[in-house]
Amino acid sequence: SISKMIRIANRLATRCYQHHHSKRWLHLHEYQSLKLMKDGGLQVQNGSVAFTPAEARSVAQGLLNAYRKRHGDNYAQCDLIVKAQIHAGGRGKGFFSNGYHGGVQILADPSEVFEASGNMLGHTLVTKQTGPQGQPVRALLINEGITILNEMYLAILLDRKYSGPVIVASKCGGMDIEEVAESTPDEITAIPIDIAIGVTEEQAEEAVTALGLLPFGLREQGKHQVKRLYELFLAKDATQVEINPLAVASDGNLYCVDAKLNFDDCASYRQPELFEQRDTTMEDQRELKAEEIGLNYIALDGNIGCLVNGAGLAMGTMDIIKLHGASPANFLDVGGGATQEQVKEAFKIITSDPNVKVILVNIFGGIMKCDVIARGIINASKELGLDQMDIPLVVRLEGTNVKEGMEALEQSGINVITATDLDDAAKKAVNALPANAAQDFDHNMA
């Protein structure tokens, strides 16, 4: 369904597991995405990025001067939009670590922009999508405001069902498209594109009709924008190009007001300039550390830390933890050739999460040998002092050199809860949770 397609695309934009590597697809800030769109022939608002309050005021003054030059003294005022640049939505309703409210401000004067910028830059913005830890704000986008007559939704994304790109268009823009897909799916049109042919005239017409642009006399401009958007999607090896909203403005133009662009990591060698724009301060530092040492780690919000070999087994481990009434704190796949040192580093990453109350190790040894994992567990436990940290350790080993691995654990003197199979391991991990951790989980689920 269209609802499922959009939901999956948006989730993959934030978390993904590719065939060889588990990591985020490249995310860009809004100002970077809009520059790409402008360079690609799409209409965006006038504006620029600022990294200090003084730069923000200068940009705002420049926008105001240009506006007055175009419109004369009779139209001497325009809105100045200040947007905090983070990799999350919900900025307008967010709050900063210093108590300042609103990551999007509509202001009238460069002096107001200067003051607001001082309250945003260098502080952490918390929104419904960032989690309580928030994200640091190091850049602001200062835009010239436009008078919006109508808002729509337009995206191009990869869809497995169609084995290629799909245009998704809706008259309902400026809102959560997943909610639209659930409540009024007829308001969304999906148009699969043959990648060997591209967007045809008929498909562009269908998209423009689905957007509701015909009453505004914007057929040709709309078709042009749809085609340019697809060209950008293809040229930059994008996995998702989403404009929400695409807006009809009072000046008779279509504007890409807000954009989300994501790109395939496998294309990094073809898009070096694009990938140089990656802002690692927006990413989980544990994930970055794991990437550096060749581990596949994704932070989650549960309290049972997982160390598993193989993506499928890792996913199955997470599912069974949920089945038994708890929640995983992470996805961590050590792969088939992990060393003792990598295992030790994996434990460091897992235990750096303050939410982790139990660690579950689930290894099915094929290429990965159980005795290597066991020695890594022993070294990590002793070096990190897991016993002193009061974090129960549940271990299930099976496969190559399992006998040697189990003997090493038994003779090590560390506290280990051994399990016979995955189901047994998940039950023991859940039972090992402190009572208050289990209560917190039940409360969150309710």
CSV table of C-alpha atoms in Angstrom, one decimal:
chain,number,residue,atom,x,y,z
A,1,SER,CA,0.0,0.0,0.0
A,2,ILE,CA,1.0,3.6,-0.4
A,3,SER,CA,0.9,4.1,3.4
A,4,LYS,CA,3.3,1.2,3.9
A,5,MET,CA,5.6,2.4,1.1
A,6,ILE,CA,5.9,5.9,2.6
A,7,ARG,CA,6.3,4.6,6.2
A,8,ILE,CA,9.1,2.2,5.1
A,9,ALA,CA,10.8,4.9,3.1
A,10,ASN,CA,10.8,7.3,6.0
A,11,ARG,CA,12.1,4.7,8.4
A,12,LEU,CA,14.8,3.7,6.0
A,13,ALA,CA,15.8,7.3,5.8
A,14,THR,CA,16.5,7.3,9.5
A,15,ARG,CA,17.7,3.7,10.0
A,16,CYS,CA,18.8,1.1,7.5
A,17,TYR,CA,20.6,-2.1,7.2
A,18,GLN,CA,22.2,-2.6,3.8
A,19,HIS,CA,23.6,-5.9,2.5
A,20,HIS,CA,27.2,-5.4,3.7
A,21,HIS,CA,27.0,-2.4,6.1
A,22,SER,CA,24.6,-1.2,8.7
A,23,LYS,CA,24.7,2.6,8.8
A,24,ARG,CA,22.6,5.6,8.1
A,25,TRP,CA,22.1,6.8,4.6
A,26,LEU,CA,23.6,10.2,4.1
A,27,HIS,CA,21.4,13.0,5.5
A,28,LEU,CA,21.8,16.6,4.5
A,29,HIS,CA,20.8,19.7,6.4
A,30,GLU,CA,17.9,21.7,4.9
A,31,TYR,CA,20.1,24.4,3.7
A,32,GLN,CA,22.3,21.9,1.8
A,33,SER,CA,19.3,20.2,0.3
A,34,LEU,CA,17.8,23.4,-0.9
A,35,LYS,CA,21.0,24.5,-2.5
A,36,LEU,CA,21.1,21.2,-4.4
A,37,MET,CA,17.5,21.8,-5.5
A,38,LYS,CA,18.3,25.4,-6.6
A,39,ASP,CA,21.3,24.2,-8.5
A,40,GLY,CA,19.1,21.6,-10.1
A,41,GLY,CA,16.6,24.2,-11.5
A,42,LEU,CA,14.0,23.9,-8.7
A,43,GLN,CA,12.4,27.0,-7.2
A,44,VAL,CA,13.4,27.7,-3.6
A,45,GLN,CA,13.0,30.7,-1.3
A,46,ASN,CA,15.8,33.4,-1.2
A,47,GLY,CA,18.0,32.8,1.8
A,48,SER,CA,21.4,31.6,3.1
A,49,VAL,CA,23.0,29.8,5.9
A,50,ALA,CA,24.5,31.5,9.0
A,51,PHE,CA,26.9,30.1,11.6
A,52,THR,CA,27.0,33.1,14.0
A,53,PRO,CA,24.4,35.6,15.1
A,54,ALA,CA,26.4,38.3,13.2
A,55,GLU,CA,26.2,36.3,10.0
A,56,ALA,CA,22.5,35.7,10.6
A,57,ARG,CA,21.8,39.4,11.0
A,58,SER,CA,23.9,40.2,7.8
A,59,VAL,CA,21.9,37.6,5.8
A,60,ALA,CA,18.6,39.0,7.1
A,61,GLN,CA,19.6,42.6,6.2
A,62,GLY,CA,20.7,41.4,2.7
A,63,LEU,CA,17.3,39.7,2.2
A,64,LEU,CA,15.4,42.8,3.4
A,65,ASN,CA,17.4,45.1,1.1
A,66,ALA,CA,16.9,42.8,-1.9
A,67,TYR,CA,13.2,42.6,-1.2
A,68,ARG,CA,12.8,46.4,-1.0
A,69,LYS,CA,14.8,46.8,-4.2
A,70,ARG,CA,12.4,44.5,-6.0
A,71,HIS,CA,9.2,45.8,-4.5
A,72,GLY,CA,9.9,49.5,-3.7
A,73,ASP,CA,9.1,51.4,-0.5
A,74,ASN,CA,5.4,50.4,-0.7
A,75,TYR,CA,6.4,46.9,0.2
A,76,ALA,CA,9.2,47.6,2.6
A,77,GLN,CA,8.7,44.7,4.9
A,78,CYS,CA,9.0,40.9,4.5
A,79,ASP,CA,9.0,38.1,6.9
A,80,LEU,CA,12.4,36.7,7.9
A,81,ILE,CA,12.3,33.0,8.7
A,82,VAL,CA,15.0,31.6,11.0
A,83,LYS,CA,15.3,27.8,11.0
A,84,ALA,CA,17.6,25.8,13.2
A,85,GLN,CA,19.5,23.2,11.2
A,86,ILE,CA,19.3,19.7,12.7
A,87,HIS,CA,18.5,16.2,11.3
A,88,ALA,CA,15.0,15.9,12.7
A,89,GLY,CA,11.5,17.2,12.3
A,90,GLY,CA,9.2,19.0,14.7
A,91,ARG,CA,11.6,22.0,15.0
A,92,GLY,CA,8.9,24.6,15.3
A,93,LYS,CA,7.5,23.0,18.5
A,94,GLY,CA,10.9,22.1,19.9
A,95,PHE,CA,12.7,23.7,22.8
A,96,PHE,CA,16.3,24.5,23.5
A,97,SER,CA,18.6,23.5,26.3
A,98,ASN,CA,18.7,27.1,27.5
A,99,GLY,CA,14.8,27.2,27.8
A,100,TYR,CA,14.3,29.1,24.5
A,101,HIS,CA,11.2,27.7,22.6
A,102,GLY,CA,10.8,27.2,18.8
A,103,GLY,CA,13.4,26.1,16.3
A,104,VAL,CA,11.6,28.0,13.6
A,105,GLN,CA,11.0,31.7,14.1
A,106,ILE,CA,9.1,34.2,11.9
A,107,LEU,CA,10.6,37.6,12.5
A,108,ALA,CA,10.5,41.1,11.0
A,109,ASP,CA,13.8,42.8,11.7
A,110,PRO,CA,17.5,41.9,11.4
A,111,SER,CA,18.0,42.8,15.1
A,112,GLU,CA,15.4,40.3,16.1
A,113,VAL,CA,17.2,37.7,13.9
A,114,PHE,CA,20.4,38.5,15.7
A,115,GLU,CA,18.8,38.0,19.1
A,116,ALA,CA,17.0,34.8,18.2
A,117,SER,CA,20.2,33.4,16.6
A,118,GLY,CA,22.0,33.9,19.9
A,119,ASN,CA,19.4,31.8,21.6
A,120,MET,CA,19.6,29.0,19.1
A,121,LEU,CA,23.3,28.6,18.0
A,122,GLY,CA,25.4,26.6,20.3
A,123,HIS,CA,22.4,25.1,22.1
A,124,THR,CA,20.7,21.7,21.9
A,125,LEU,CA,17.3,21.5,20.3
A,126,VAL,CA,14.9,18.8,21.5
A,127,THR,CA,12.0,17.8,19.3
A,128,LYS,CA,9.6,14.9,19.2
A,129,GLN,CA,11.9,13.2,16.7
A,130,THR,CA,15.3,13.8,18.4
A,131,GLY,CA,14.6,12.1,21.7
A,132,PRO,CA,15.4,13.7,25.0
A,133,GLN,CA,19.1,14.1,24.2
A,134,GLY,CA,18.3,16.5,21.3
A,135,GLN,CA,20.7,17.6,18.6
A,136,PRO,CA,23.2,20.5,18.7
A,137,VAL,CA,22.4,23.6,16.6
A,138,ARG,CA,25.5,24.9,14.8
A,139,ALA,CA,23.8,26.5,11.7
A,140,LEU,CA,20.7,28.5,10.9
A,141,LEU,CA,18.9,28.9,7.6
A,142,ILE,CA,17.6,32.5,7.1
A,143,ASN,CA,14.9,32.7,4.5
A,144,GLU,CA,12.8,35.4,2.9
A,145,GLY,CA,9.2,34.6,3.8
A,146,ILE,CA,6.6,34.0,1.0
A,147,THR,CA,2.8,34.2,1.1
A,148,ILE,CA,1.6,30.7,0.7
A,149,LEU,CA,-1.8,30.0,-1.1
A,150,ASN,CA,-1.7,26.2,-1.1
A,151,GLU,CA,0.5,23.4,0.2
A,152,MET,CA,1.1,20.0,-1.4
A,153,TYR,CA,3.4,17.0,-1.0
A,154,LEU,CA,5.8,15.7,-3.6
A,155,ALA,CA,8.4,13.0,-3.3
A,156,ILE,CA,10.4,10.6,-5.3
A,157,LEU,CA,11.6,7.5,-3.5
A,158,LEU,CA,12.8,4.0,-4.2
A,159,ASP,CA,10.2,1.3,-3.7
A,160,ARG,CA,10.8,-2.4,-3.6
A,161,LYS,CA,7.4,-3.2,-4.9
A,162,TYR,CA,8.0,-1.4,-8.2
A,163,SER,CA,11.7,-2.2,-8.3
A,164,GLY,CA,12.6,1.4,-8.9
A,165,PRO,CA,11.7,5.0,-8.3
A,166,VAL,CA,8.2,6.2,-7.6
A,167,ILE,CA,6.7,9.6,-7.7
A,168,VAL,CA,4.4,10.2,-4.7
A,169,ALA,CA,2.1,13.2,-5.0
A,170,SER,CA,-0.7,14.6,-2.9
A,171,LYS,CA,-2.8,17.8,-2.5
A,172,CYS,CA,-2.3,17.4,1.3
A,173,GLY,CA,1.0,19.1,2.1
A,174,GLY,CA,2.5,20.7,5.2
A,175,MET,CA,1.4,17.8,7.4
A,176,ASP,CA,2.5,14.3,8.3
A,177,ILE,CA,2.2,12.3,5.1
A,178,GLU,CA,2.0,9.0,6.9
A,179,GLU,CA,-1.2,10.2,8.7
A,180,VAL,CA,-2.6,11.2,5.3
A,181,ALA,CA,-1.8,7.8,3.9
A,182,GLU,CA,-3.5,6.1,6.8
A,183,SER,CA,-6.6,8.3,7.0
A,184,THR,CA,-7.3,9.3,3.4
A,185,PRO,CA,-5.1,7.1,1.1
A,186,ASP,CA,-7.1,8.2,-1.9
A,187,GLU,CA,-5.5,11.7,-1.5
A,188,ILE,CA,-2.1,10.2,-2.5
A,189,THR,CA,-1.0,9.1,-5.9
A,190,ALA,CA,1.9,6.8,-6.6
A,191,ILE,CA,3.4,6.8,-10.1
A,192,PRO,CA,6.2,4.2,-10.8
A,193,ILE,CA,8.9,5.4,-13.1
A,194,ASP,CA,10.8,3.2,-15.6
A,195,ILE,CA,14.4,4.1,-14.8
A,196,ALA,CA,15.4,3.4,-18.4
A,197,ILE,CA,12.9,5.9,-19.8
A,198,GLY,CA,12.5,8.5,-17.0
A,199,VAL,CA,9.5,10.7,-16.4
A,200,THR,CA,7.3,10.8,-19.4
A,201,GLU,CA,5.0,13.8,-20.4
A,202,GLU,CA,2.0,11.7,-19.4
A,203,GLN,CA,3.4,10.9,-15.9
A,204,ALA,CA,4.4,14.5,-15.3
A,205,GLU,CA,0.8,15.5,-16.2
A,206,GLU,CA,-0.6,12.8,-13.8
A,207,ALA,CA,1.6,14.2,-11.0
A,208,VAL,CA,0.5,17.8,-11.6
A,209,THR,CA,-3.1,16.7,-11.6
A,210,ALA,CA,-2.6,14.8,-8.3
A,211,LEU,CA,-1.0,17.9,-6.8
A,212,GLY,CA,-4.0,19.9,-7.7
A,213,LEU,CA,-2.1,22.5,-9.6
A,214,LEU,CA,-4.4,22.9,-12.6
A,215,PRO,CA,-6.8,25.4,-10.9
A,216,PHE,CA,-3.8,27.7,-10.2
A,217,GLY,CA,-2.7,27.7,-13.9
A,218,LEU,CA,0.6,26.0,-13.0
A,219,ARG,CA,0.5,23.0,-15.2
A,220,GLU,CA,3.7,23.7,-17.2
A,221,GLN,CA,5.6,25.0,-14.2
A,222,GLY,CA,4.5,21.9,-12.2
A,223,LYS,CA,5.6,19.5,-14.9
A,224,HIS,CA,8.9,21.2,-15.1
A,225,GLN,CA,9.5,20.9,-11.4
A,226,VAL,CA,8.5,17.2,-11.3
A,227,LYS,CA,11.0,16.5,-14.1
A,228,ARG,CA,13.8,18.5,-12.5
A,229,LEU,CA,13.2,16.7,-9.2
A,230,TYR,CA,13.6,13.3,-10.9
A,231,GLU,CA,16.7,14.5,-12.6
A,232,LEU,CA,18.2,15.5,-9.3
A,233,PHE,CA,17.1,12.2,-7.7
A,234,LEU,CA,18.9,10.3,-10.5
A,235,ALA,CA,22.0,12.4,-10.8
A,236,LYS,CA,22.8,12.4,-7.1
A,237,ASP,CA,22.1,8.7,-6.4
A,238,ALA,CA,19.3,9.6,-4.0
A,239,THR,CA,17.1,7.1,-2.1
A,240,GLN,CA,14.5,9.7,-1.2
A,241,VAL,CA,13.8,13.3,-2.3
A,242,GLU,CA,10.8,14.7,-0.4
A,243,ILE,CA,9.3,18.2,-0.6
A,244,ASN,CA,6.8,18.9,2.1
A,245,PRO,CA,5.4,21.3,1.5
A,246,LEU,CA,5.6,22.2,-2.1
A,247,ALA,CA,3.9,25.5,-2.1
A,248,VAL,CA,1.9,27.8,-4.4
A,249,ALA,CA,2.9,31.3,-3.5
A,250,SER,CA,1.1,34.6,-4.1
A,251,ASP,CA,3.7,35.6,-6.8
A,252,GLY,CA,2.5,32.8,-9.0
A,253,ASN,CA,5.4,30.4,-8.4
A,254,LEU,CA,5.9,27.0,-7.0
A,255,TYR,CA,8.4,26.8,-4.1
A,256,CYS,CA,10.1,23.9,-2.5
A,257,VAL,CA,9.6,25.2,1.1
A,258,ASP,CA,11.1,22.3,3.1
A,259,ALA,CA,13.0,19.3,1.8
A,260,LYS,CA,14.4,16.0,3.0
A,261,LEU,CA,17.0,14.3,0.8
A,262,ASN,CA,18.8,11.0,1.5
A,263,PHE,CA,21.4,9.3,-0.5
A,264,ASP,CA,22.8,5.8,-1.0
A,265,ASP,CA,26.0,5.2,0.9
A,266,CYS,CA,27.1,2.8,-1.8
A,267,ALA,CA,27.4,5.8,-4.2
A,268,SER,CA,29.9,7.7,-2.0
A,269,TYR,CA,32.7,7.1,-4.4
A,270,ARG,CA,30.6,8.6,-7.2
A,271,GLN,CA,29.4,11.6,-5.1
A,272,PRO,CA,32.5,12.7,-3.2
A,273,GLU,CA,31.4,16.4,-3.0
A,274,LEU,CA,28.1,15.4,-1.7
A,275,PHE,CA,29.4,13.1,1.0
A,276,GLU,CA,31.9,15.6,2.2
A,277,GLN,CA,28.9,17.6,3.5
A,278,ARG,CA,28.1,14.9,6.1
A,279,ASP,CA,27.6,16.4,9.5
A,280,THR,CA,28.7,13.8,12.0
A,281,THR,CA,27.7,16.0,15.0
A,282,MET,CA,24.1,15.1,14.1
A,283,GLU,CA,24.7,11.3,14.4
A,284,ASP,CA,24.9,9.0,17.4
A,285,GLN,CA,28.6,9.0,18.5
A,286,ARG,CA,28.4,5.3,19.4
A,287,GLU,CA,27.3,4.5,15.8
A,288,LEU,CA,30.3,6.5,14.5
A,289,LYS,CA,32.7,4.7,16.8
A,290,ALA,CA,31.3,1.3,15.7
A,291,GLU,CA,31.7,2.3,12.0
A,292,GLU,CA,35.3,3.2,12.6
A,293,ILE,CA,36.2,-0.2,14.0
A,294,GLY,CA,34.1,-2.2,11.5
A,295,LEU,CA,31.1,-3.0,13.5
A,296,ASN,CA,27.4,-2.6,12.6
A,297,TYR,CA,25.6,-0.8,15.4
A,298,ILE,CA,22.4,1.1,15.6
A,299,ALA,CA,21.2,2.6,18.9
A,300,LEU,CA,17.6,1.9,20.0
A,301,ASP,CA,15.6,2.9,23.1
A,302,GLY,CA,15.4,-0.3,25.1
A,303,ASN,CA,17.5,-1.6,28.0
A,304,ILE,CA,18.9,-5.0,26.9
A,305,GLY,CA,22.1,-4.5,25.0
A,306,CYS,CA,22.7,-7.0,22.2
A,307,LEU,CA,25.9,-8.4,20.7
A,308,VAL,CA,25.1,-10.8,17.8
A,309,ASN,CA,26.8,-12.1,14.7
A,310,GLY,CA,24.8,-11.8,11.5
A,311,ALA,CA,22.1,-9.3,10.6
A,312,GLY,CA,19.3,-11.9,10.4
A,313,LEU,CA,20.2,-13.4,13.8
A,314,ALA,CA,20.5,-9.9,15.3
A,315,MET,CA,17.0,-9.0,14.1
A,316,GLY,CA,15.6,-12.3,15.4
A,317,THR,CA,17.3,-11.7,18.7
A,318,MET,CA,15.6,-8.3,19.0
A,319,ASP,CA,12.2,-9.7,18.0
A,320,ILE,CA,12.4,-12.4,20.7
A,321,ILE,CA,13.4,-9.9,23.4
A,322,LYS,CA,10.3,-8.0,22.4
A,323,LEU,CA,8.2,-11.2,22.4
A,324,HIS,CA,9.2,-11.8,26.0
A,325,GLY,CA,8.2,-8.4,27.2
A,326,ALA,CA,11.3,-6.2,27.0
A,327,SER,CA,13.0,-4.0,24.4
A,328,PRO,CA,16.5,-4.1,22.8
A,329,ALA,CA,18.9,-1.2,23.4
A,330,ASN,CA,20.7,-1.6,20.1
A,331,PHE,CA,21.3,-3.6,17.0
A,332,LEU,CA,24.9,-4.8,17.0
A,333,ASP,CA,26.3,-7.2,14.4
A,334,VAL,CA,29.9,-8.1,14.9
A,335,GLY,CA,30.0,-9.9,11.5
A,336,GLY,CA,31.7,-13.1,10.7
A,337,GLY,CA,35.3,-12.1,11.2
A,338,ALA,CA,35.4,-10.1,14.4
A,339,THR,CA,38.6,-10.1,16.5
A,340,GLN,CA,38.8,-10.2,20.3
A,341,GLU,CA,39.7,-6.5,20.2
A,342,GLN,CA,36.5,-5.7,18.2
A,343,VAL,CA,34.4,-7.7,20.7
A,344,LYS,CA,35.9,-5.7,23.5
A,345,GLU,CA,35.2,-2.5,21.7
A,346,ALA,CA,31.6,-3.7,21.1
A,347,PHE,CA,31.2,-4.1,24.8
A,348,LYS,CA,32.5,-0.6,25.4
A,349,ILE,CA,30.0,0.8,23.0
A,350,ILE,CA,27.1,-1.2,24.5
A,351,THR,CA,28.0,-0.2,28.1
A,352,SER,CA,28.3,3.5,27.1
A,353,ASP,CA,24.5,3.5,26.8
A,354,PRO,CA,23.2,4.4,30.3
A,355,ASN,CA,19.9,2.7,29.5
A,356,VAL,CA,21.6,-0.8,29.2
A,357,LYS,CA,20.7,-2.9,32.3
A,358,VAL,CA,21.5,-6.4,30.8
A,359,ILE,CA,23.7,-7.6,28.0
A,360,LEU,CA,22.7,-10.5,25.8
A,361,VAL,CA,25.4,-12.2,23.6
A,362,ASN,CA,23.9,-14.5,21.0
A,363,ILE,CA,26.5,-16.2,18.7
A,364,PHE,CA,25.9,-18.9,16.1
A,365,GLY,CA,29.4,-19.7,15.1
A,366,GLY,CA,30.2,-20.5,11.5
A,367,ILE,CA,33.0,-18.3,10.2
A,368,MET,CA,32.9,-16.6,13.5
A,369,LYS,CA,34.4,-18.9,16.1
A,370,CYS,CA,32.8,-19.2,19.6
A,371,ASP,CA,36.1,-19.3,21.4
A,372,VAL,CA,37.2,-16.0,19.9
A,373,ILE,CA,33.9,-14.4,21.1
A,374,ALA,CA,34.4,-16.0,24.5
A,375,ARG,CA,37.9,-14.6,24.9
A,376,GLY,CA,36.7,-11.2,23.8
A,377,ILE,CA,33.8,-11.4,26.4
A,378,ILE,CA,36.3,-12.3,29.1
A,379,ASN,CA,38.7,-9.5,28.3
A,380,ALA,CA,35.9,-7.0,28.0
A,381,SER,CA,34.3,-8.0,31.2
A,382,LYS,CA,37.5,-7.8,33.2
A,383,GLU,CA,38.7,-4.6,31.6
A,384,LEU,CA,35.3,-2.8,31.9
A,385,GLY,CA,34.4,-4.3,35.3
A,386,LEU,CA,31.0,-5.6,34.3
A,387,ASP,CA,30.6,-7.3,37.6
A,388,GLN,CA,31.2,-4.0,39.4
A,389,MET,CA,28.8,-2.2,37.0
A,390,ASP,CA,26.1,-4.6,38.1
A,391,ILE,CA,25.1,-5.4,34.5
A,392,PRO,CA,24.1,-9.1,34.1
A,393,LEU,CA,25.6,-10.9,31.2
A,394,VAL,CA,23.6,-13.6,29.4
A,395,VAL,CA,25.6,-15.6,26.8
A,396,ARG,CA,24.4,-18.1,24.3
A,397,LEU,CA,27.0,-19.8,22.1
A,398,GLU,CA,26.5,-22.4,19.4
A,399,GLY,CA,28.5,-23.6,16.4
A,400,THR,CA,32.2,-23.6,15.6
A,401,ASN,CA,34.5,-24.2,18.7
A,402,VAL,CA,31.5,-23.9,21.1
A,403,LYS,CA,33.0,-26.4,23.5
A,404,GLU,CA,36.2,-24.4,23.8
A,405,GLY,CA,34.3,-21.1,24.1
A,406,MET,CA,32.1,-22.4,26.9
A,407,GLU,CA,35.1,-23.9,28.8
A,408,ALA,CA,36.9,-20.5,28.6
A,409,LEU,CA,33.8,-18.7,30.1
A,410,GLU,CA,33.5,-21.3,32.9
A,411,GLN,CA,37.1,-21.0,33.8
A,412,SER,CA,37.3,-17.2,33.6
A,413,GLY,CA,35.8,-16.4,36.9
A,414,ILE,CA,33.5,-13.8,35.5
A,415,ASN,CA,29.7,-13.8,36.3
A,416,VAL,CA,27.9,-15.2,33.2
A,417,ILE,CA,24.4,-16.5,32.8
A,418,THR,CA,24.6,-19.2,30.1
A,419,ALA,CA,21.7,-20.2,27.9
A,420,THR,CA,21.0,-23.2,25.8
A,421,ASP,CA,19.2,-21.5,22.9
A,422,LEU,CA,17.9,-18.2,21.8
A,423,ASP,CA,14.5,-18.4,23.5
A,424,ASP,CA,16.2,-19.5,26.7
A,425,ALA,CA,18.7,-16.6,26.4
A,426,ALA,CA,15.9,-14.0,25.8
A,427,LYS,CA,13.9,-15.2,28.8
A,428,LYS,CA,17.0,-15.1,31.0
A,429,ALA,CA,17.9,-11.6,29.8
A,430,VAL,CA,14.4,-10.3,30.5
A,431,ASN,CA,14.3,-11.9,33.9
A,432,ALA,CA,17.7,-10.4,34.8
A,433,LEU,CA,16.4,-6.9,34.3
A,434,PRO,CA,16.0,-4.8,37.5
A,435,ALA,CA,12.5,-4.5,38.7
A,436,ASN,CA,12.3,-0.8,38.0
A,437,ALA,CA,13.6,-1.2,34.5
A,438,ALA,CA,10.8,-3.7,33.7
A,439,GLN,CA,8.3,-1.3,35.3
A,440,ASP,CA,9.6,1.6,33.1
A,441,PHE,CA,9.2,-0.5,30.0
A,442,ASP,CA,5.6,-1.5,30.9
A,443,HIS,CA,4.8,2.2,31.6
A,444,ASN,CA,6.2,3.3,28.2
A,445,MET,CA,4.3,0.5,26.4
A,446,ALA,CA,1.1,1.6,28.0
